[in-house]
Coordinates of C-alpha atoms in Angstrom, one line a residue:
M23 CA 45.9 127.3 50.2
L24 CA 47.2 128.5 53.6
G25 CA 45.3 130.9 55.7
K26 CA 46.8 134.0 57.3
I27 CA 47.7 132.2 60.6
Q28 CA 49.4 129.4 58.7
K29 CA 51.4 131.9 56.6
D30 CA 52.5 133.8 59.7
W31 CA 53.5 130.6 61.4
K32 CA 55.5 129.5 58.3
K33 CA 57.3 132.8 58.2
L34 CA 58.1 132.6 62.0
V35 CA 59.5 129.1 61.6
Q36 CA 61.7 130.1 58.6
M37 CA 62.9 133.1 60.7
K38 CA 63.9 130.8 63.6
I39 CA 65.7 128.4 61.2
Y40 CA 67.9 131.2 60.0
Y41 CA 68.3 132.6 63.5
F42 CA 69.4 129.2 65.0
A43 CA 71.7 128.6 62.1
A44 CA 73.4 131.9 62.8
V45 CA 73.8 131.0 66.4
A46 CA 75.2 127.6 65.4
H47 CA 77.8 129.1 63.1
L48 CA 78.7 131.6 65.9
H49 CA 79.7 128.6 68.1
M50 CA 81.5 127.0 65.2
G51 CA 83.5 130.2 64.9
K52 CA 84.4 130.0 68.6
Q53 CA 85.5 126.4 68.2
A54 CA 87.7 127.3 65.2
E55 CA 89.3 130.1 67.3
E56 CA 90.1 127.5 70.1
Q57 CA 91.7 125.3 67.5
Q58 CA 93.7 128.3 66.1
K59 CA 92.0 128.1 62.7
Y60 CA 91.5 131.8 62.2
G61 CA 90.6 131.7 58.6
E62 CA 87.7 129.2 59.3
R63 CA 86.6 131.4 62.2
V64 CA 86.1 134.3 59.8
A65 CA 84.2 132.1 57.4
Y66 CA 81.8 130.8 60.0
L67 CA 81.2 134.3 61.5
Q68 CA 80.6 135.7 58.0
S69 CA 78.0 133.0 57.4
S70 CA 76.5 133.7 60.8
I71 CA 76.1 137.4 59.9
D72 CA 74.5 136.4 56.6
K73 CA 72.0 134.1 58.1
L74 CA 71.1 136.6 60.8
N75 CA 70.4 139.2 58.2
E76 CA 67.9 136.8 56.5
A77 CA 66.3 136.2 59.9
I78 CA 65.9 140.0 60.4
K79 CA 64.2 140.3 57.0
L80 CA 61.7 137.6 57.9
A81 CA 61.1 139.1 61.4
K82 CA 59.1 142.1 60.1
G83 CA 55.8 142.3 62.0
Q84 CA 57.1 140.1 64.9
P85 CA 56.6 141.3 68.5
D86 CA 59.1 143.7 70.2
S87 CA 60.7 140.9 72.2
V88 CA 61.7 139.2 69.0
Q89 CA 63.1 142.4 67.6
E90 CA 65.1 143.1 70.7
A91 CA 66.5 139.6 70.7
L92 CA 67.6 140.0 67.1
K93 CA 69.1 143.4 67.8
F94 CA 71.2 141.9 70.7
T95 CA 72.3 139.0 68.6
V96 CA 73.4 141.4 65.8
D97 CA 75.6 143.3 68.3
V98 CA 77.2 140.1 69.6
I99 CA 77.8 138.4 66.2
G100 CA 78.8 141.7 64.5
G101 CA 81.3 142.4 67.2
K102 CA 82.8 138.9 67.0
F103 CA 83.0 139.1 63.2
N104 CA 84.7 142.5 63.2
S105 CA 87.2 141.4 65.7
A106 CA 88.0 138.2 63.9
Q107 CA 88.4 139.9 60.5
K108 CA 90.7 142.5 62.0
D109 CA 92.9 139.9 63.7
N110 CA 93.1 137.9 60.6
D111 CA 94.0 140.9 58.4
F112 CA 96.7 142.3 60.6
I113 CA 98.0 139.3 62.6
Y114 CA 97.3 135.8 61.2
H115 CA 96.9 136.4 57.4
E116 CA 95.1 133.1 56.9
S117 CA 93.0 132.5 53.8
V118 CA 89.3 132.4 54.4
P119 CA 87.9 129.2 52.9
P120 CA 84.5 128.9 51.3
L121 CA 81.8 127.8 53.7
E122 CA 81.0 124.8 51.5
T123 CA 84.4 123.3 52.2
L124 CA 84.0 123.5 55.9
T125 CA 82.4 120.9 58.2
S126 CA 78.7 121.2 58.2
V127 CA 76.8 121.4 61.5
K128 CA 74.9 118.3 62.2
G129 CA 72.5 117.4 64.9
A130 CA 73.8 115.0 67.7
P131 CA 71.5 112.4 69.3
L132 CA 71.4 113.1 73.0
V133 CA 69.2 110.2 74.1
K134 CA 69.0 106.6 73.1
A135 CA 65.6 104.9 72.7
L136 CA 65.1 101.8 74.8
P137 CA 62.6 99.1 73.7
V138 CA 59.7 98.8 76.2
N139 CA 57.4 95.8 76.5
P140 CA 54.2 97.2 77.9
T141 CA 53.2 93.7 79.1
D142 CA 56.4 93.1 81.1
P143 CA 55.7 93.5 84.9
S144 CA 59.4 94.4 85.5
V145 CA 58.9 97.4 83.2
T146 CA 55.4 98.5 84.0
G147 CA 55.5 97.5 87.6
P148 CA 52.6 96.0 89.6
D149 CA 49.0 96.5 88.6
I150 CA 48.0 100.1 89.6
F151 CA 44.6 98.9 90.6
A152 CA 45.9 96.2 92.9
K153 CA 45.1 98.1 96.0
L154 CA 42.7 100.6 94.4
V155 CA 45.1 103.4 95.3
P156 CA 44.9 106.6 93.0
M157 CA 47.8 107.2 90.7
A158 CA 48.5 110.5 92.3
A159 CA 49.1 108.7 95.6
H160 CA 51.5 106.3 94.0
E161 CA 53.4 109.2 92.5
A162 CA 53.5 111.0 95.8
S163 CA 54.7 107.8 97.5
S164 CA 57.6 107.6 94.9
L165 CA 58.6 111.2 95.7
Y166 CA 58.6 110.3 99.4
S167 CA 60.7 107.2 98.8
E168 CA 63.2 109.4 97.0
E169 CA 63.3 111.7 100.0
K170 CA 64.0 108.7 102.3
A171 CA 66.7 107.4 99.9
K172 CA 68.4 110.9 99.9
L173 CA 68.4 111.0 103.7
L174 CA 69.9 107.5 103.8
R175 CA 72.6 108.3 101.2
D176 CA 73.7 111.3 103.2
V177 CA 73.9 109.4 106.5
V178 CA 75.7 106.4 104.9
A179 CA 78.2 108.7 103.2
K180 CA 79.1 110.3 106.5
I181 CA 79.5 106.8 108.2
D182 CA 81.6 105.4 105.4
S183 CA 83.9 108.5 105.5
K184 CA 84.4 108.1 109.3
N185 CA 84.9 104.3 109.0
E186 CA 87.6 104.8 106.4
T187 CA 89.4 107.4 108.6
L188 CA 89.2 105.0 111.5
E189 CA 90.7 102.1 109.5
Q190 CA 93.5 104.2 108.2
F191 CA 94.3 105.5 111.7
M192 CA 94.3 102.0 113.2
D193 CA 96.6 100.7 110.4
S194 CA 99.0 103.6 110.9
L195 CA 99.4 102.7 114.6
G196 CA 99.6 99.0 113.8
L197 CA 97.1 98.2 116.5
D198 CA 95.2 94.9 116.5
P199 CA 92.6 94.6 119.3
E200 CA 93.0 90.8 119.1
S201 CA 96.7 90.8 119.9
V202 CA 97.3 94.0 121.9
D203 CA 97.4 91.9 125.1
N204 CA 99.0 88.4 124.9
M205 CA 99.2 87.8 128.6
E206 CA 96.8 84.8 128.4
I207 CA 99.4 82.6 126.6
Y208 CA 101.5 82.6 129.7
N209 CA 98.7 81.3 132.0
T210 CA 98.4 77.9 130.2
L211 CA 100.9 75.4 128.8
P212 CA 100.9 74.7 125.1
S213 CA 99.2 71.4 124.1
V214 CA 102.4 70.2 122.5
L215 CA 104.3 70.5 125.8
M216 CA 101.4 68.9 127.6
E217 CA 101.7 65.9 125.4
K218 CA 105.5 65.7 126.0
C219 CA 104.9 65.9 129.7
A220 CA 102.2 63.1 129.5
A221 CA 104.6 60.9 127.6
L222 CA 107.3 61.3 130.2
S223 CA 105.0 60.9 133.1
V224 CA 104.3 57.3 132.2
R225 CA 108.0 56.7 132.1
P226 CA 109.3 58.3 135.3
D227 CA 112.7 56.6 135.1
T228 CA 113.5 58.0 131.7
V229 CA 116.2 60.5 132.9
K230 CA 117.6 57.9 135.3
N231 CA 117.8 55.2 132.6
L232 CA 119.4 57.7 130.2
I233 CA 122.1 58.5 132.7
Q234 CA 122.7 54.8 133.4
S235 CA 122.9 54.1 129.7
M236 CA 125.4 56.8 129.2
Q237 CA 127.5 55.4 132.1
V238 CA 127.3 51.9 130.6
L239 CA 128.4 53.3 127.3
S240 CA 131.3 55.1 128.9
G241 CA 132.3 51.9 130.6
V242 CA 132.2 50.0 127.3
F243 CA 134.2 52.7 125.7
T244 CA 136.9 52.5 128.4
D245 CA 137.0 48.7 128.2
V246 CA 137.4 48.7 124.5
E247 CA 140.2 51.3 124.7
A248 CA 142.0 49.2 127.3
S249 CA 141.7 46.0 125.2
L250 CA 143.1 47.8 122.1
R251 CA 146.0 49.1 124.1
E252 CA 146.7 45.6 125.5
I253 CA 146.7 44.2 122.0
R254 CA 149.0 46.9 120.9
D255 CA 151.5 46.0 123.7
V256 CA 151.4 42.3 122.8
L257 CA 152.0 43.2 119.1
D258 CA 154.9 45.4 120.1
E259 CA 156.5 42.5 122.1
D260 CA 156.0 40.0 119.2
E261 CA 157.5 42.4 116.7
A262 CA 160.5 42.9 119.0
E263 CA 161.0 39.2 119.4
E264 CA 160.8 38.7 115.7
Q265 CA 163.3 41.4 115.1
S266 CA 165.7 39.9 117.6
L267 CA 165.4 36.5 115.9
E268 CA 166.2 38.0 112.5
E269 CA 169.2 39.7 113.9
A270 CA 170.4 36.5 115.6
A271 CA 169.9 34.2 112.6
G272 CA 170.8 36.7 110.1
K273 CA 168.6 38.0 107.3
Q274 CA 170.1 35.5 104.8
A275 CA 168.8 32.5 106.8
V276 CA 165.2 33.8 107.1
P277 CA 163.1 33.3 104.0
E278 CA 161.3 36.3 102.5
R279 CA 157.5 36.0 103.4
P280 CA 154.8 38.4 104.5
S281 CA 154.7 39.1 108.2
A282 CA 151.4 38.2 109.9
L283 CA 152.3 40.8 112.6
A284 CA 152.3 43.6 110.0
E285 CA 148.8 42.6 108.9
L286 CA 147.6 42.5 112.5
R287 CA 149.2 45.9 113.0
R288 CA 147.2 47.4 110.1
D289 CA 144.0 45.9 111.5
L290 CA 144.8 47.3 114.9
E291 CA 145.3 50.8 113.4
K292 CA 141.9 50.6 111.8
Y293 CA 140.3 49.7 115.1
F294 CA 142.1 52.6 116.8
E295 CA 140.8 55.0 114.1
A296 CA 137.2 53.7 114.5
H297 CA 137.6 54.0 118.3
E298 CA 138.7 57.6 117.9
K299 CA 135.6 58.4 115.9
A300 CA 133.4 56.7 118.5
S301 CA 135.2 58.8 121.1
F302 CA 134.2 62.0 119.3
T303 CA 130.6 60.8 119.0
N304 CA 130.5 59.8 122.6
T305 CA 131.8 63.2 123.7
E306 CA 129.2 65.0 121.6
L307 CA 126.4 62.8 123.0
H308 CA 127.5 63.5 126.6
R309 CA 127.6 67.2 125.8
A310 CA 124.1 67.1 124.3
M311 CA 122.8 65.1 127.3
N312 CA 124.3 67.5 129.8
L313 CA 122.8 70.4 127.9
H314 CA 119.2 69.0 127.7
I315 CA 119.1 66.9 130.9
S316 CA 117.6 69.9 132.8
N317 CA 114.9 70.3 130.1
L318 CA 114.0 66.7 130.3
R319 CA 113.7 66.9 134.1
L320 CA 111.4 69.9 133.6
L321 CA 109.2 68.0 131.2
G322 CA 109.1 65.0 133.6
G323 CA 108.5 67.1 136.7
P324 CA 105.4 68.9 138.0
L325 CA 103.6 71.2 135.6
D326 CA 103.8 74.2 138.0
T327 CA 107.6 73.9 137.9
L328 CA 107.5 73.8 134.1
R329 CA 105.2 76.8 133.9
E330 CA 107.5 78.8 136.2
A331 CA 110.5 78.0 134.0
L332 CA 109.0 79.5 130.9
P333 CA 109.6 83.2 130.3
K334 CA 106.9 85.7 131.5
P335 CA 106.6 89.4 130.9
Q336 CA 107.7 91.6 133.8
L337 CA 105.7 94.8 133.7
S338 CA 106.0 97.7 136.1
E339 CA 102.9 99.3 137.6
D340 CA 103.1 102.2 135.1
E341 CA 103.4 99.8 132.2
M342 CA 100.5 97.7 133.4
A343 CA 98.5 100.8 133.8
G344 CA 99.4 101.8 130.2
L345 CA 98.4 98.4 129.0
Q346 CA 95.0 98.6 130.7
T347 CA 94.4 102.1 129.4
M348 CA 95.1 100.9 125.8
K349 CA 92.8 97.9 126.3
R350 CA 90.0 100.2 127.6
I351 CA 90.3 102.7 124.7
L352 CA 90.4 99.9 122.1
G353 CA 87.2 98.6 123.8
K354 CA 85.7 102.0 123.3
V355 CA 86.7 101.9 119.6
Q356 CA 85.0 98.5 119.2
E357 CA 81.9 99.8 121.1
M358 CA 81.7 102.8 118.8
R359 CA 81.9 100.6 115.8
D360 CA 79.2 98.2 117.0
Q361 CA 76.9 101.1 118.0
R362 CA 77.5 102.8 114.6
S363 CA 76.6 99.6 112.7
S364 CA 73.5 99.1 114.9
L365 CA 72.3 102.6 114.3
E366 CA 72.8 102.3 110.6
K367 CA 70.8 99.1 110.5
Q368 CA 68.1 100.7 112.7
L369 CA 67.8 103.6 110.2
R370 CA 67.6 101.2 107.2
D371 CA 64.9 99.1 108.9
L372 CA 62.9 102.2 109.7
I373 CA 63.1 103.5 106.1
Q374 CA 62.2 100.0 104.8
Q375 CA 59.1 99.8 107.0
D376 CA 57.9 103.3 106.5
D377 CA 54.8 103.4 104.2
I378 CA 52.6 106.5 104.2
T379 CA 50.5 105.6 101.2
T380 CA 47.3 105.7 103.3
S381 CA 48.0 109.2 104.5
L382 CA 48.8 110.3 100.9
V383 CA 45.4 109.2 99.7
T384 CA 43.7 111.7 101.9
T385 CA 46.2 114.6 101.5
E386 CA 45.8 117.4 99.0
R387 CA 48.6 117.8 96.5
A388 CA 49.4 121.3 97.9
D389 CA 50.0 119.8 101.3
M390 CA 52.3 117.0 100.2
K391 CA 55.6 118.9 100.9
K392 CA 54.4 119.7 104.5
L393 CA 53.4 116.0 105.0
F394 CA 56.9 114.8 103.8
E395 CA 58.6 117.2 106.3
E396 CA 56.5 116.0 109.2
Q397 CA 57.0 112.3 108.3
L398 CA 60.8 112.7 107.9
K399 CA 61.0 114.0 111.5
K400 CA 60.6 110.5 112.8
Y401 CA 64.2 109.8 111.7
E402 CA 65.7 112.9 113.5
Q403 CA 66.4 111.0 116.8
V404 CA 68.3 108.2 115.0
K405 CA 70.3 110.8 113.0
V406 CA 71.1 112.6 116.3
Y407 CA 72.5 109.4 117.8
I408 CA 74.5 108.7 114.6
D409 CA 75.9 112.3 114.6
Q410 CA 76.9 111.9 118.3
N411 CA 78.7 108.7 117.5
L412 CA 80.6 110.2 114.5
T413 CA 81.6 113.3 116.6
A414 CA 82.9 111.1 119.4
Q415 CA 85.4 109.4 117.0
E416 CA 87.7 112.4 117.1
N417 CA 88.0 112.4 120.9
I418 CA 88.5 108.6 120.9
L419 CA 91.3 108.8 118.3
K420 CA 93.0 111.6 120.3
A421 CA 92.9 109.5 123.4
L422 CA 94.2 106.5 121.5
T423 CA 97.2 108.4 120.2
E424 CA 98.1 109.5 123.7
A425 CA 97.7 106.0 125.1
N426 CA 99.9 104.6 122.3
V427 CA 102.8 106.7 123.4
Q428 CA 102.9 104.9 126.8
Y429 CA 102.0 101.5 125.3
A430 CA 104.9 101.6 122.8
T431 CA 107.4 100.4 125.4
V432 CA 105.0 97.8 126.7
R433 CA 104.4 96.4 123.2
K434 CA 108.2 96.1 122.6
G435 CA 108.6 94.3 125.9
L436 CA 105.7 91.9 125.3
A437 CA 107.0 91.2 121.8
E438 CA 110.5 90.3 123.1
T439 CA 109.0 88.1 125.9
E440 CA 106.8 86.3 123.4
H441 CA 109.8 85.6 121.2
K442 CA 111.7 84.2 124.1
Y443 CA 108.7 82.1 125.1
D444 CA 108.3 80.7 121.6
S445 CA 112.0 79.9 121.5
K446 CA 111.9 78.1 124.9
E447 CA 108.8 76.2 123.9
L448 CA 110.3 75.1 120.6
H449 CA 113.5 74.1 122.5
L450 CA 111.5 71.9 124.9
R451 CA 109.1 70.6 122.3
D452 CA 112.0 69.2 120.2
K453 CA 113.5 67.2 123.1

């Protein structure tokens, strides 16, 4: 029922089936060789030879290009088969399994179908007739958008790389632009100390009253000690008289009874012990007062005097110059960052606002590439500025490294002064 053309077509298809099967088994043989399954390799290559011979039989009458392809394939597969058979016979000696027992070659799905709803705008996009723009113009506009996106990706990749390098460099030096110069904290008094000063200012006699109270306390302590000693002397006299009386009358004449003087003596010893503890407390209180009285006078005195009493950094001219150099270079770093961010935003805005659909409608398809090149030139100036910014980073980092050598001693001195300042502030604040 088939005509001559259909028969020739069927014969060609059958020839291709055998040919591609031979190629598939050739690759299966290579895979078996990689897995060191040399018997399977021989089986696959034998099958490949057989199928290729069937393809040659069906290729009679085909063009010379087909015959040359088959001839080349015979040389390749035949050479592989002879080599595999010789290796197995003389080296590996593995049994050659029947082809039916080996894994068959199956097709692998390379794509996955996705369901599409032709009425969903998110899938189909806006109505193509919304602005009556030809489909060819829309396609060209999409190509131009891809060119813009490619340009933006390249520029952003460069910026991100430079930003990462900059962050790592700053972290390695331990430089924080916010705290590189802490000189401002020494110009004003902390709010906590201001509150302490305000509280003492409404009580100007605080220190004087404290001293008077300590003097009164010392007087009371002395009076108590004198009274206790006087009582002890009286008890000593009474005990002596009582002992003399006992000796005169004889112990036999005096009835056995608890002595009231002994009880008084015990009470007196307790009072002396309490007085000794009070003496230790009084001594510690005087020592603490003498230690902090100067701080209390500072807090109650003029603010300028208090400010002068707090530690301040003493920098030489060279150290001050090094500090200023570091601040200036860190300012350049921040300026470079801000400019870089601004240029990137400018580039994004230009790309977002760039629409050449109108020009594409009147442009021939053959001239599209030339039009794209001309339109993309509008971004060259921004790209030049960005490249200059990125190139300048290397010089700035080099200058920052050199400045950090001189700044290292300054940073150490500032850190030590700040620690002393915080300690002094805490000492005053807790008074």
